[in-house]
Short mmCIF file of C-alpha atoms in Angstrom, two decimals:
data_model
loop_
_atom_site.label_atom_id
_atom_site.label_comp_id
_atom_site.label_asym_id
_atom_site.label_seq_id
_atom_site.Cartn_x
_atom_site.Cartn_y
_atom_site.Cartn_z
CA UNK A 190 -21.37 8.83 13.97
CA UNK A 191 -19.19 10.71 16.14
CA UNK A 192 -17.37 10.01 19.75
CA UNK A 193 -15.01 11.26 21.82
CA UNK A 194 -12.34 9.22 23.89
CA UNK A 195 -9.14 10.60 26.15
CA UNK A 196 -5.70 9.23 26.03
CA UNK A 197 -3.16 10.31 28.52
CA UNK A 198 -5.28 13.51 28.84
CA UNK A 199 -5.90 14.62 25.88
CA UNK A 200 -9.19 14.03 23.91
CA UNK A 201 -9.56 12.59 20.24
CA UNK A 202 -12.46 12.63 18.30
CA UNK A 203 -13.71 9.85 15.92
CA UNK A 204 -15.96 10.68 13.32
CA UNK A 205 -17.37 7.84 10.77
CA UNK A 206 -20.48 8.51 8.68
CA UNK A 207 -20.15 10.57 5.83
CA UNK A 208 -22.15 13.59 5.87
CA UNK A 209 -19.37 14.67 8.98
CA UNK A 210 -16.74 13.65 6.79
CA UNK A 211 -17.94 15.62 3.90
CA UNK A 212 -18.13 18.26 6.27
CA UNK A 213 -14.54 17.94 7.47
CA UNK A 214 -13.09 17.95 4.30
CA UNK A 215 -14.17 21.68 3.95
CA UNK A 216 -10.93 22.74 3.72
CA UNK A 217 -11.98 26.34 3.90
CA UNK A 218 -12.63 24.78 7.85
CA UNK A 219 -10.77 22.21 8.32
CA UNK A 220 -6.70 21.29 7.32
CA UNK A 221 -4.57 17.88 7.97
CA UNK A 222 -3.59 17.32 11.41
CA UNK A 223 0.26 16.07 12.36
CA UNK A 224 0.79 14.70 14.96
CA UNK A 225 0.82 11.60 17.29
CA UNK A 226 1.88 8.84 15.13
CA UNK A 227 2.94 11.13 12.00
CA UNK A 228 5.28 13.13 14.56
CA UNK A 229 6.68 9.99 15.74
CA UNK A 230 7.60 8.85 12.06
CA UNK A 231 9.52 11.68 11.17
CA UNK A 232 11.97 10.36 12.99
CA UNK A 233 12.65 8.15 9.54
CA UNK A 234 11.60 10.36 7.14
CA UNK A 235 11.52 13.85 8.42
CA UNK A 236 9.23 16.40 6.93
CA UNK A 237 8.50 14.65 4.09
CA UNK A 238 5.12 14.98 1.99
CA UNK A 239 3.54 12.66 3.93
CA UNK A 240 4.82 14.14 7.42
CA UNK A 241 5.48 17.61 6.98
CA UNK A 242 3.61 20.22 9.36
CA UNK A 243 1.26 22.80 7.05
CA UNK A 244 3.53 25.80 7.99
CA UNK A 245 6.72 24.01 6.44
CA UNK A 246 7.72 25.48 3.38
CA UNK A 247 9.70 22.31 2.30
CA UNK A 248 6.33 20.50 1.33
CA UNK A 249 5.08 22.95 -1.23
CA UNK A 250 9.19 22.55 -2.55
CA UNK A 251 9.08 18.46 -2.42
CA UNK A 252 5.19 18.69 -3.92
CA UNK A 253 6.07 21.23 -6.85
CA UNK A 254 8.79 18.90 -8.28
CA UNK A 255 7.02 15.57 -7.40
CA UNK A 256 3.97 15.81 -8.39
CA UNK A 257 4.29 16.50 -12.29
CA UNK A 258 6.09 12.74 -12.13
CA UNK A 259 2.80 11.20 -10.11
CA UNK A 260 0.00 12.61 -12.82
CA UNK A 261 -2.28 9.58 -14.40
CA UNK A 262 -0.38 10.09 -17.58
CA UNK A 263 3.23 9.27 -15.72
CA UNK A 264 1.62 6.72 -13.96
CA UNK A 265 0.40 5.14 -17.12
CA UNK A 266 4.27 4.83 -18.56
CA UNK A 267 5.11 2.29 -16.08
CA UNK A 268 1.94 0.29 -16.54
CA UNK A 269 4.44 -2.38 -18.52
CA UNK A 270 6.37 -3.02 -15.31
CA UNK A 271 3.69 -3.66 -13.28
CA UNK A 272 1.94 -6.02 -15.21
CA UNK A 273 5.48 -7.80 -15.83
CA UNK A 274 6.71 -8.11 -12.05
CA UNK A 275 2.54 -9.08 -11.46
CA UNK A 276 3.22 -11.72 -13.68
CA UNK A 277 6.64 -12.89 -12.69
CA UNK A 278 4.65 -13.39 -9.19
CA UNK A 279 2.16 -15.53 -10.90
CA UNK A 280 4.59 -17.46 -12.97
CA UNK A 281 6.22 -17.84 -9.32
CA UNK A 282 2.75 -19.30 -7.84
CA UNK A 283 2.03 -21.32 -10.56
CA UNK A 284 5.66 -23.18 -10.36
CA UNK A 285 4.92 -24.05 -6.47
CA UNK A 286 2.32 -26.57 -6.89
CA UNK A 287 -1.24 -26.44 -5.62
CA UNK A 288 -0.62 -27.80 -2.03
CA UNK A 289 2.04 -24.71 -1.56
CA UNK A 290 0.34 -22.66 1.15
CA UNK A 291 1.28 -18.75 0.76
CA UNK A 292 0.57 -15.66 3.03
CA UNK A 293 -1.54 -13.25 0.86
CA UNK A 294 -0.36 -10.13 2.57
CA UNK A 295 3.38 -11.54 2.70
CA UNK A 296 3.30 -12.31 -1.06
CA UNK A 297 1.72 -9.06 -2.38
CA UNK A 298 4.18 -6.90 -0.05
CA UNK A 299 7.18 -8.39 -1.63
CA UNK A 300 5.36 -7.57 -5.01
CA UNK A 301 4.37 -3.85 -3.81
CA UNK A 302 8.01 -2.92 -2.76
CA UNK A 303 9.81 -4.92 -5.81
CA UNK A 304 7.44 -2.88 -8.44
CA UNK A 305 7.50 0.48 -6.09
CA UNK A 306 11.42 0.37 -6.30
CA UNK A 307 11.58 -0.25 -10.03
CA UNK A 308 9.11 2.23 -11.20
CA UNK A 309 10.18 4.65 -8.74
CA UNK A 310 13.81 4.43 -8.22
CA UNK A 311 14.72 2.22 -11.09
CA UNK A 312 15.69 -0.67 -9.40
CA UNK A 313 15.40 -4.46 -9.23
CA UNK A 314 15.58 -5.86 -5.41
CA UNK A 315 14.70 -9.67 -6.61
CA UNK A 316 12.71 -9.68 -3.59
CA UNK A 317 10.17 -11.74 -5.12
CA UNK A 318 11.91 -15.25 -3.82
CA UNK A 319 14.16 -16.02 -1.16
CA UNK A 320 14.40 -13.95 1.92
CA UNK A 321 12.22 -11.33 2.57
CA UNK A 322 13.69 -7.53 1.84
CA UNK A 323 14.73 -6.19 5.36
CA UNK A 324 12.67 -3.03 4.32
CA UNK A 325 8.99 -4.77 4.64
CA UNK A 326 10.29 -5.58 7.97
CA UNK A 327 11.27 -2.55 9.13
CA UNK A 328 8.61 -0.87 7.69
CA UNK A 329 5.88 -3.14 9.88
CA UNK A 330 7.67 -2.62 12.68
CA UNK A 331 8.51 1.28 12.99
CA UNK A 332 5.02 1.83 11.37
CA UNK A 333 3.56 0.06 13.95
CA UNK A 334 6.17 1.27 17.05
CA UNK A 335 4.69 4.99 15.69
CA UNK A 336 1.39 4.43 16.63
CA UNK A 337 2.08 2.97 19.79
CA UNK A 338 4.27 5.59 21.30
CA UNK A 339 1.68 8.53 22.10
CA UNK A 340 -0.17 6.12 24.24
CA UNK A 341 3.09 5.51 26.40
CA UNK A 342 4.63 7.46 28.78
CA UNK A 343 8.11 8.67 26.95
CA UNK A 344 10.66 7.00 29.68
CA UNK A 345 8.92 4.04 28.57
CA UNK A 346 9.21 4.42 24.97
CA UNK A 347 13.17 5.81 25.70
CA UNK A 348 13.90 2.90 28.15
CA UNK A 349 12.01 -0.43 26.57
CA UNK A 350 11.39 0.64 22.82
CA UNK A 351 13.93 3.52 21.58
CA UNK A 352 16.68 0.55 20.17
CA UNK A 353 14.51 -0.99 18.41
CA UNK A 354 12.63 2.02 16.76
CA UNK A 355 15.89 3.72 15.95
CA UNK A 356 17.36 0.26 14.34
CA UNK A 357 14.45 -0.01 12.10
CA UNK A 358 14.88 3.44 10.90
CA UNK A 359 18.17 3.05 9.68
CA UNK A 360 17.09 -0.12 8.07
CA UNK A 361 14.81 1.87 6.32
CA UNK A 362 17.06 4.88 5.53
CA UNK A 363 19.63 2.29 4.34
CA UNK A 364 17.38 0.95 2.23
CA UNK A 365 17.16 4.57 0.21
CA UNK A 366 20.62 5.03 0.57
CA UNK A 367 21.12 1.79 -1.46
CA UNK A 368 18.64 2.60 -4.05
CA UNK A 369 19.95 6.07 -4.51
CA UNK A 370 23.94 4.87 -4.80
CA UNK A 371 22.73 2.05 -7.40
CA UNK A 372 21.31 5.46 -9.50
CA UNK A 373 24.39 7.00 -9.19
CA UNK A 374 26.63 3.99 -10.49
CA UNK A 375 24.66 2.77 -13.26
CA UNK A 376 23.82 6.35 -14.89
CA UNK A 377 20.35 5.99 -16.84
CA UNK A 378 18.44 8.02 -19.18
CA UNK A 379 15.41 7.20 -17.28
CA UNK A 380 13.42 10.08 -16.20
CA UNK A 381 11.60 8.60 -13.00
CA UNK A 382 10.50 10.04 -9.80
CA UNK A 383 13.91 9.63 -8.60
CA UNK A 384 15.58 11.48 -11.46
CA UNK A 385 13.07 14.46 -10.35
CA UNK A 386 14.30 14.52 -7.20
CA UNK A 387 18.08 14.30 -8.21
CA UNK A 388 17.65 16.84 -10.89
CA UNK A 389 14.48 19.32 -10.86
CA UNK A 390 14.32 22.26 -9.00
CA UNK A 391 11.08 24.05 -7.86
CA UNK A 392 9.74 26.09 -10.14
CA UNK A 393 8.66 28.56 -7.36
CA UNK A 394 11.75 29.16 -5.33
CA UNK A 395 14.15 27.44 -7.29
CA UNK A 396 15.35 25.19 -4.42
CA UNK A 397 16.17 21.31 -5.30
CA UNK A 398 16.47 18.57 -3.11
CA UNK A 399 19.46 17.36 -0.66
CA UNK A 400 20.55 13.91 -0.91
CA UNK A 401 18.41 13.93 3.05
CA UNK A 402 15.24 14.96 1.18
CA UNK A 403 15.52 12.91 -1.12
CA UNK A 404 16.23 10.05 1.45
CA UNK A 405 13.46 10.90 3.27
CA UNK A 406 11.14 11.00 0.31
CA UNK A 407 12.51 7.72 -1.13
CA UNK A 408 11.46 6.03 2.53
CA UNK A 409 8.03 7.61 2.51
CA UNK A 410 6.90 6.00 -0.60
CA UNK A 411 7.01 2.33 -0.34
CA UNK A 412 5.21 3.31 3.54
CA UNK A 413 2.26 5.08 1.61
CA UNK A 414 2.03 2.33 -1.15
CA UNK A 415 2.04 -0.44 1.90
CA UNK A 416 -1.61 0.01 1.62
CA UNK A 417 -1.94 -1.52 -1.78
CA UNK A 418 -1.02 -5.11 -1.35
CA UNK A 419 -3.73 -4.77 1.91
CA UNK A 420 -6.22 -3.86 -0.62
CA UNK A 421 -5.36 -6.73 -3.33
CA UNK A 422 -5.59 -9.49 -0.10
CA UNK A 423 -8.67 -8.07 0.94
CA UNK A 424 -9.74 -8.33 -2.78
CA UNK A 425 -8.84 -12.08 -2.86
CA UNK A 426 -10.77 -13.12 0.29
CA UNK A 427 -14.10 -10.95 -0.47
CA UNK A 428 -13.57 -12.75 -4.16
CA UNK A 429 -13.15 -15.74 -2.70
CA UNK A 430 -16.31 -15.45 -0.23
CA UNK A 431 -18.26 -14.45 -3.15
CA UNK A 432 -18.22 -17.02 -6.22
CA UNK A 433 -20.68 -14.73 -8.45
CA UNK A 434 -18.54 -11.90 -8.18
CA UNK A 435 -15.14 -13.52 -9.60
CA UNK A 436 -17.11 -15.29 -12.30
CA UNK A 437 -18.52 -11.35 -12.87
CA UNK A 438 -14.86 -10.26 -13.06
CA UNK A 439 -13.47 -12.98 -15.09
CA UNK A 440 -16.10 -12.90 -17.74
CA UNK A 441 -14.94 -9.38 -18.11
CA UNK A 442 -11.38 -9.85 -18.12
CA UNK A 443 -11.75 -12.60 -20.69
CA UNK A 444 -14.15 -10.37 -23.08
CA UNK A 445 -11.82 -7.76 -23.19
CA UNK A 446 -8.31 -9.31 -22.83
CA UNK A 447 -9.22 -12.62 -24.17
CA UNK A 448 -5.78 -14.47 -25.27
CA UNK A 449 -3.93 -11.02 -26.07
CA UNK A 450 -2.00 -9.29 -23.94
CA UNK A 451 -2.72 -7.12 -21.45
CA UNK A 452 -2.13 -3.25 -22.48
CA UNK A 453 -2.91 0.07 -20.74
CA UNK A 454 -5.90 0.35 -23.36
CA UNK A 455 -7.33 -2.37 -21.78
CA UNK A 456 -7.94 -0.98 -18.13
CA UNK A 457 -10.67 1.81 -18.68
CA UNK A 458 -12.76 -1.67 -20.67
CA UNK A 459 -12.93 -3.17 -17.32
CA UNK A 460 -15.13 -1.27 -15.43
CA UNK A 461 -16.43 -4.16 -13.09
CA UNK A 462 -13.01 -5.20 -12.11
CA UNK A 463 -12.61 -1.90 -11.34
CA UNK A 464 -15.37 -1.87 -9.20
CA UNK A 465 -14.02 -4.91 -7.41
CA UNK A 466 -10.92 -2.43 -6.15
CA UNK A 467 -13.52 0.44 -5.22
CA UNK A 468 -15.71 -1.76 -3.17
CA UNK A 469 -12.67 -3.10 -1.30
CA UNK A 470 -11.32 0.03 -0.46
CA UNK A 471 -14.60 1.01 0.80
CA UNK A 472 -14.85 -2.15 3.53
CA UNK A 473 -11.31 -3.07 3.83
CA UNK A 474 -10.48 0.74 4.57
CA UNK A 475 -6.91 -0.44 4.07
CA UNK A 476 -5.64 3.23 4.38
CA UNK A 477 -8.04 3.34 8.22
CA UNK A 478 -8.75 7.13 7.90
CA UNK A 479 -6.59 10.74 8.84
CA UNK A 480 -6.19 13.59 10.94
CA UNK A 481 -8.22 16.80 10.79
CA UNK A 482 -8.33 20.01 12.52
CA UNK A 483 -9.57 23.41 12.20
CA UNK A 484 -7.64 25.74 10.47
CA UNK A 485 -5.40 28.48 12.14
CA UNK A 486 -7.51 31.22 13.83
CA UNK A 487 -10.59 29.26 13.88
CA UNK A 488 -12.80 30.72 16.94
CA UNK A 489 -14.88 28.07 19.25
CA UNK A 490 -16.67 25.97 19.61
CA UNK A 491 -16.64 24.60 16.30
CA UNK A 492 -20.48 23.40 15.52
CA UNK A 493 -20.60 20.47 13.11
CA UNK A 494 -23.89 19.48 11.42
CA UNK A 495 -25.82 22.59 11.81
CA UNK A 496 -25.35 22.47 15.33
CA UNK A 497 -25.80 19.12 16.59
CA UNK A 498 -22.12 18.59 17.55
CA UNK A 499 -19.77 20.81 18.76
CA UNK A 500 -15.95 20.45 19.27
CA UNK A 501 -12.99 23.17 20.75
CA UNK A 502 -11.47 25.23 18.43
CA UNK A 503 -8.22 23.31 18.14
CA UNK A 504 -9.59 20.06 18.69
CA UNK A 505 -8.42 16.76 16.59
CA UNK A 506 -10.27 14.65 14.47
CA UNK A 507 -9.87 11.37 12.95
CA UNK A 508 -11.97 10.59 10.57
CA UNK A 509 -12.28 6.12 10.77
CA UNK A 510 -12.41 5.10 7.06
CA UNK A 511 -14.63 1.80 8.77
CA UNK A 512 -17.37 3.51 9.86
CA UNK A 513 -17.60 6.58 7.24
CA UNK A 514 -17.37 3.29 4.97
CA UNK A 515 -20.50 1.84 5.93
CA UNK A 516 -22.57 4.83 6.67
CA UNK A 517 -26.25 2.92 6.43
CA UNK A 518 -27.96 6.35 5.30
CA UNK A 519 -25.92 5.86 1.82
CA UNK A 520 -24.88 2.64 1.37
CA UNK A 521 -27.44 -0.57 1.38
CA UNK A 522 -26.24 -3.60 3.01
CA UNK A 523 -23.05 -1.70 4.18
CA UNK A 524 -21.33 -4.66 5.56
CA UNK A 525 -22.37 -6.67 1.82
CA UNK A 526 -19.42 -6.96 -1.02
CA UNK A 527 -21.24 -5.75 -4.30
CA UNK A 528 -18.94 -4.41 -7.11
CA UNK A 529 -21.67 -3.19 -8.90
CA UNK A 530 -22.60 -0.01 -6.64
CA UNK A 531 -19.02 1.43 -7.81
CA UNK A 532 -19.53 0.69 -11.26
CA UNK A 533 -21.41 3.63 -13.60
CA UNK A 534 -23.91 6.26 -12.46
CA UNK A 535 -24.13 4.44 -9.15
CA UNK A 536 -20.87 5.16 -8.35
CA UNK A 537 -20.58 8.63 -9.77
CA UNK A 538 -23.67 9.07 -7.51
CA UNK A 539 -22.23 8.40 -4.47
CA UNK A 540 -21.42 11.46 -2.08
CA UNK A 541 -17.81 13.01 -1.81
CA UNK A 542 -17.15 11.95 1.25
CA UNK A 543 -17.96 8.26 0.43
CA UNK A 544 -14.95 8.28 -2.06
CA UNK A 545 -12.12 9.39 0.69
CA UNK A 546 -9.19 6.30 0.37
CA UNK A 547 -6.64 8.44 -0.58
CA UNK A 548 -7.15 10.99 1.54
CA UNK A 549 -8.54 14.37 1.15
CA UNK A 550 -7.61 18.21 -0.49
CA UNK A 551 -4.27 19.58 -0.73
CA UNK A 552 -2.46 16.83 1.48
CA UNK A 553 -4.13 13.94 -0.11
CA UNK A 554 -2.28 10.74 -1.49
CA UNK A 555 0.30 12.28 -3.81
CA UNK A 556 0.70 8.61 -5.36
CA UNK A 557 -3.11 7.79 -5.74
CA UNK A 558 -2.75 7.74 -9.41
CA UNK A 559 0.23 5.12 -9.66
CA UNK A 560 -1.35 3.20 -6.50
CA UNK A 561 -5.07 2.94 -8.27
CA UNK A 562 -3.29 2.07 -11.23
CA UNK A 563 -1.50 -1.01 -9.32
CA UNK A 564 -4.30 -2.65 -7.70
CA UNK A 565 -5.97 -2.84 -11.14
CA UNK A 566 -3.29 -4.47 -13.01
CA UNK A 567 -2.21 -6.47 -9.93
CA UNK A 568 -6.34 -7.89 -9.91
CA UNK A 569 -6.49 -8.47 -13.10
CA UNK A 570 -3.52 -10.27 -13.19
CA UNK A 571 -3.82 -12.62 -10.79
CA UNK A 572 -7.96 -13.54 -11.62
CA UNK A 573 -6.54 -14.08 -14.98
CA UNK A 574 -3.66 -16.22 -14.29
CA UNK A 575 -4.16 -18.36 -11.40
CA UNK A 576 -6.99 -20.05 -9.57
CA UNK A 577 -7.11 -19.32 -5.87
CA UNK A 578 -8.81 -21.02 -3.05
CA UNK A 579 -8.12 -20.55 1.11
CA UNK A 580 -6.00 -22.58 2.73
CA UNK A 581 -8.49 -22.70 5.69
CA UNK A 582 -11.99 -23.01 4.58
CA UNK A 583 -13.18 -21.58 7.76
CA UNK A 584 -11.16 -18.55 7.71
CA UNK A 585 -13.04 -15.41 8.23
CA UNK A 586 -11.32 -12.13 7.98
CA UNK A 587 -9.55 -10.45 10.63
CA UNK A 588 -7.31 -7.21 10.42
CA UNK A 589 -4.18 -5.35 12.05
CA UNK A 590 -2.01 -3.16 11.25
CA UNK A 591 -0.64 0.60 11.73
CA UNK A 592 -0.51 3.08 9.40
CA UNK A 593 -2.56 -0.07 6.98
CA UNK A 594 -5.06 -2.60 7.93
CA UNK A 595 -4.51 -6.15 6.37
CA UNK A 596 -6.19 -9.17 6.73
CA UNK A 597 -4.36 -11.37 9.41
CA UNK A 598 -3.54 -14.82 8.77
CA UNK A 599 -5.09 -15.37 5.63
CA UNK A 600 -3.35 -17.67 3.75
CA UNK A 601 -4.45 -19.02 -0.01
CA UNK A 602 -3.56 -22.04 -1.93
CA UNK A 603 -3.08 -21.29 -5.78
CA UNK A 604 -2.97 -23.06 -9.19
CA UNK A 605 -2.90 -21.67 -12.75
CA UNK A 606 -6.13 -21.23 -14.26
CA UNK A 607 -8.54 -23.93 -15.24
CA UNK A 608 -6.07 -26.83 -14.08
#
C-alpha cells in the first residue's frame, strides 16, 4: 500500500490503496507537487494550468478566465461535434473493409486531437486520413523525453537528448501558433475556449492573457486530453475480452437511441455505457496517478494512517492510479472488468478516493467535464456503428506511455454493424 524507492538520491514515495489516497487528498494536508517530469515540460508550455508551481499567481489568472468555458453546461454545447468527427471516424472504418488492420491507440489519437482542436480552438486539422498531425508526434515524444530526464544525469540529457526535446517543443508550440493565426484570419463569432483566452480578462486582477499564455495553454490541452483516446482503446479490448458486457452496452444503446439520432438528452439514459468508461478508468488508470506533498509549513514527520506510516515533512508522493485502483479492501475481483459496480448506488457508494482519474482538489483536471463527456459519445459511437474484433486473437494487453498509459500494440479489425 505504500513504498519508498531512491532515484539519484532522492526518495519518492508510492502510495496505491485508497484509504492513503483519501488521506492525501486532504488538502488542508496535503497540495500538488511540481516537479520532476512537470518541471521538465514547462519547457513547452511554461506555467500553464497544468504546470504552474502553487505560489504562481498566473494560475489563479489562466483558471479564473478558463474555467467558466470548461463547466458541464459548455461542455455540453459541443456535444454535436464530437459525435460528428466520432462518426466521420466510423464512416472512415467502415469504408476500409474488414481485413483493414488499424492501431486502436493511433486511430483514436488522431480523433482526440482533430475534435480537441475544433471544439477548442475552432479548427479543422483533417487529421483523420493521410499523414499523421506532427503534433501527436511530438507530443509522445517530449511527453515521454519529460519523464525520462530526472533519472539522467543533466550532461546527459544536454549532450544526447536536448535536440531532440527542444525540436519537439517547437513542433508543439507551432502547432498553437497555427491554430491561433487561423483564429485571427477567419474572424468568428464563436465564443470557445480560445475566444476566452483572446478576449476575457480576470475578473480578480483584471489581467488577460499574452499571445505566450495563450500558446502555452493551447499546447497543454490536447497533452491533458491524450488520456482519452487511452481510455476508449482500453474500452475496446476489455469489451472485446468480455462478450456479455458489449451485448449489456448495446442493448442499452439500442433501447435508448434506437434508429434516431444521437442527442445530448440521450447520454444521462445510458447509465451502463457509462459505467463501461468508469470501470476503465479505474483498471486502465490511463491518467497513472499525481504528485502530492505537504503543504507549506507542515512540521515532521508527517504520520499517515493514524500512525502506521510516517514520511519527512517535505517529502513527495505519488499516488499510482494502478494500485489505489484495485485496492482489494473495496473493490471485489479488482483485477475483473464489471460495469455494473459503477453503475447506481454501487457506484455512488464507492469511497472518494476510489473516484480520483482526474485528479484531485483545486489542481484537478480543469477539462474533466469536456473529457468525460468525449469518451461517452466516442463509446457509444463506435459500439453503435461498427463491429470490432482483434486483429490478434491472442493479444493480451500491455501498456506504456508517459504522462498516459495505452495499450501497446493492440490492433482491431472493424466492420459496420451486423454485416
Amino acid at each position: 500500500e505504500i513504498f519508498k524507492i531512491t532515484v539519484l538520491g532522492q526518495d519518492i514515495v508510492f502510495v496505491g490503496n485508497i484509504a492513503l489516497c483519501d488521506e492525501l487528498c486532504d488538502e488542508k494536508r496535503f497540495r500538488k507537487y511540481v516537479g520532476g517530469p512537470i518541471v521538465e515540460i514547462r519547457k513547452a508550455v511554461h506555467a500553464s494550468l497544468f504546470t504552474a508551481f502553487s505560489d504562481e499567481p498566473v494560475w489563479g489568472v489562466h483558471h479564473r478566465i478558463l474555467a467558466p468555458n470548461l463547466t458541464p453546461t459548455a461542455a455540453a454545447e459541443h456535444f454535436n461535434e464530437i459525435r460528428d468527427i466520432a462518426a466521420e471516424l466510423t464512416t472512415k472504418w467502415r469504408g476500409l473493409g474488414s481485413d483493414s488492420t488499424l492501431s486502436a491507440i493511433g486511430e483514436l489519437n488522431r480523433l482526440d486531437l482533430e475534435t480537441t482542436t475544433l471544439c477548442f480552438f475552432g479548427r479543422r486539422l483533417h487529421g483523420l486520413t493521410g499523414r499523421e498531425p506532427p503534433m501527436i508526434r511530438a507530443m509522445d515524444q517530449a511527453t515521454g523525453e519529460a519523464m525520462k530526464r530526472p533519472t539522467r544525469p543533466k550532461l546527459v540529457n544536454w549532450l544526447l537528448h536536448q535536440s531532440r526535446f527542444e525540436r519537439d517543443c517547437k513542433t508543439m508550440r507551432e502547432y498553437a501558433a497555427e491554430c491561433l493565426q487561423y483564429r485571427k484570419d477567419n474572424p468568428t463569432d464563436r465564443k470557445d475556449l480560445l475566444y476566452a483566452m483572446m478576449n476575457a480578462k480576470d475578473p480578480e486582477t483584471g489581467k488577460a492573457m499574452d499571445e505566450t499564455q495563450i500558446i502555452d495553454e493551447m499546447v497543454s490541452m490536447p497533452i491533458g486530453s491524450s488520456t482519452a483516446p487511452c481510455v476508449i482503446a482500453s474500452a475496446i479490448y476489455y469489451l472485446l475480452q468480455n462478450a456479455d458486457c458489449i451485448a449489456k452496452a448495446r442493448e442499452e444503446i439500442d433501447s435508448v437511441i434506437g434508429e434516431s439520432d444521437f442527442t445530448y438528452d440521450h447520454l444521462d439514459k445510458l447509465p451502463y455505457c457509462a459505467g463501461v468508461v468508469r470501470e476503465t478508468l479505474r483498471l486502465s488508470a490511463a491518467a497513472p496517478g499525481f504528485n502530492i506533498e505537504p503543504v507549506p509549513g507542515t512540521q515532521g514527520p508527517v504520520l499517515l494512517a493514524g500512525g502506521k506510516y510516517q514520511v519527512p515533512a517535505k517529502q513527495t508522493m505519488i499516488i499510482v492510479l494502478h494500485g489505489v485502483n484495485r485496492d482489494p479492501a473495496v473493490f471485489e475481483e479488482p483485477e475483473a472488468f464489471k460495469p455494473e459496480r459503477m453503475v447506481g448506488e454501487a457506484f455512488e457508494k464507492l469511497p472518494d478516493g476510489a473516484k480520483k482519474w482526474f485528479g484531485n482538489g483545486k489542481r484537478v483536471c480543469i477539462g474533466r467535464h469536456y473529457a468525460w463527456m468525449w469518451n461517452v459519445i466516442t463509446l457509444v459511437t463506435l459500439l453503435k456503428d461498427v463491429d470490432f474484433e482483434m486483429a490478434d486473437q491472442g493479444y493480451k494487453l500491455k501498456q506504456d506511455g508517459w504522462f498516459n498509459l495505452r495499450p501497446v500494440g493492440f490492433h482491431i479489425k472493424v466492420k459496420t454493424r451486423g454485416n
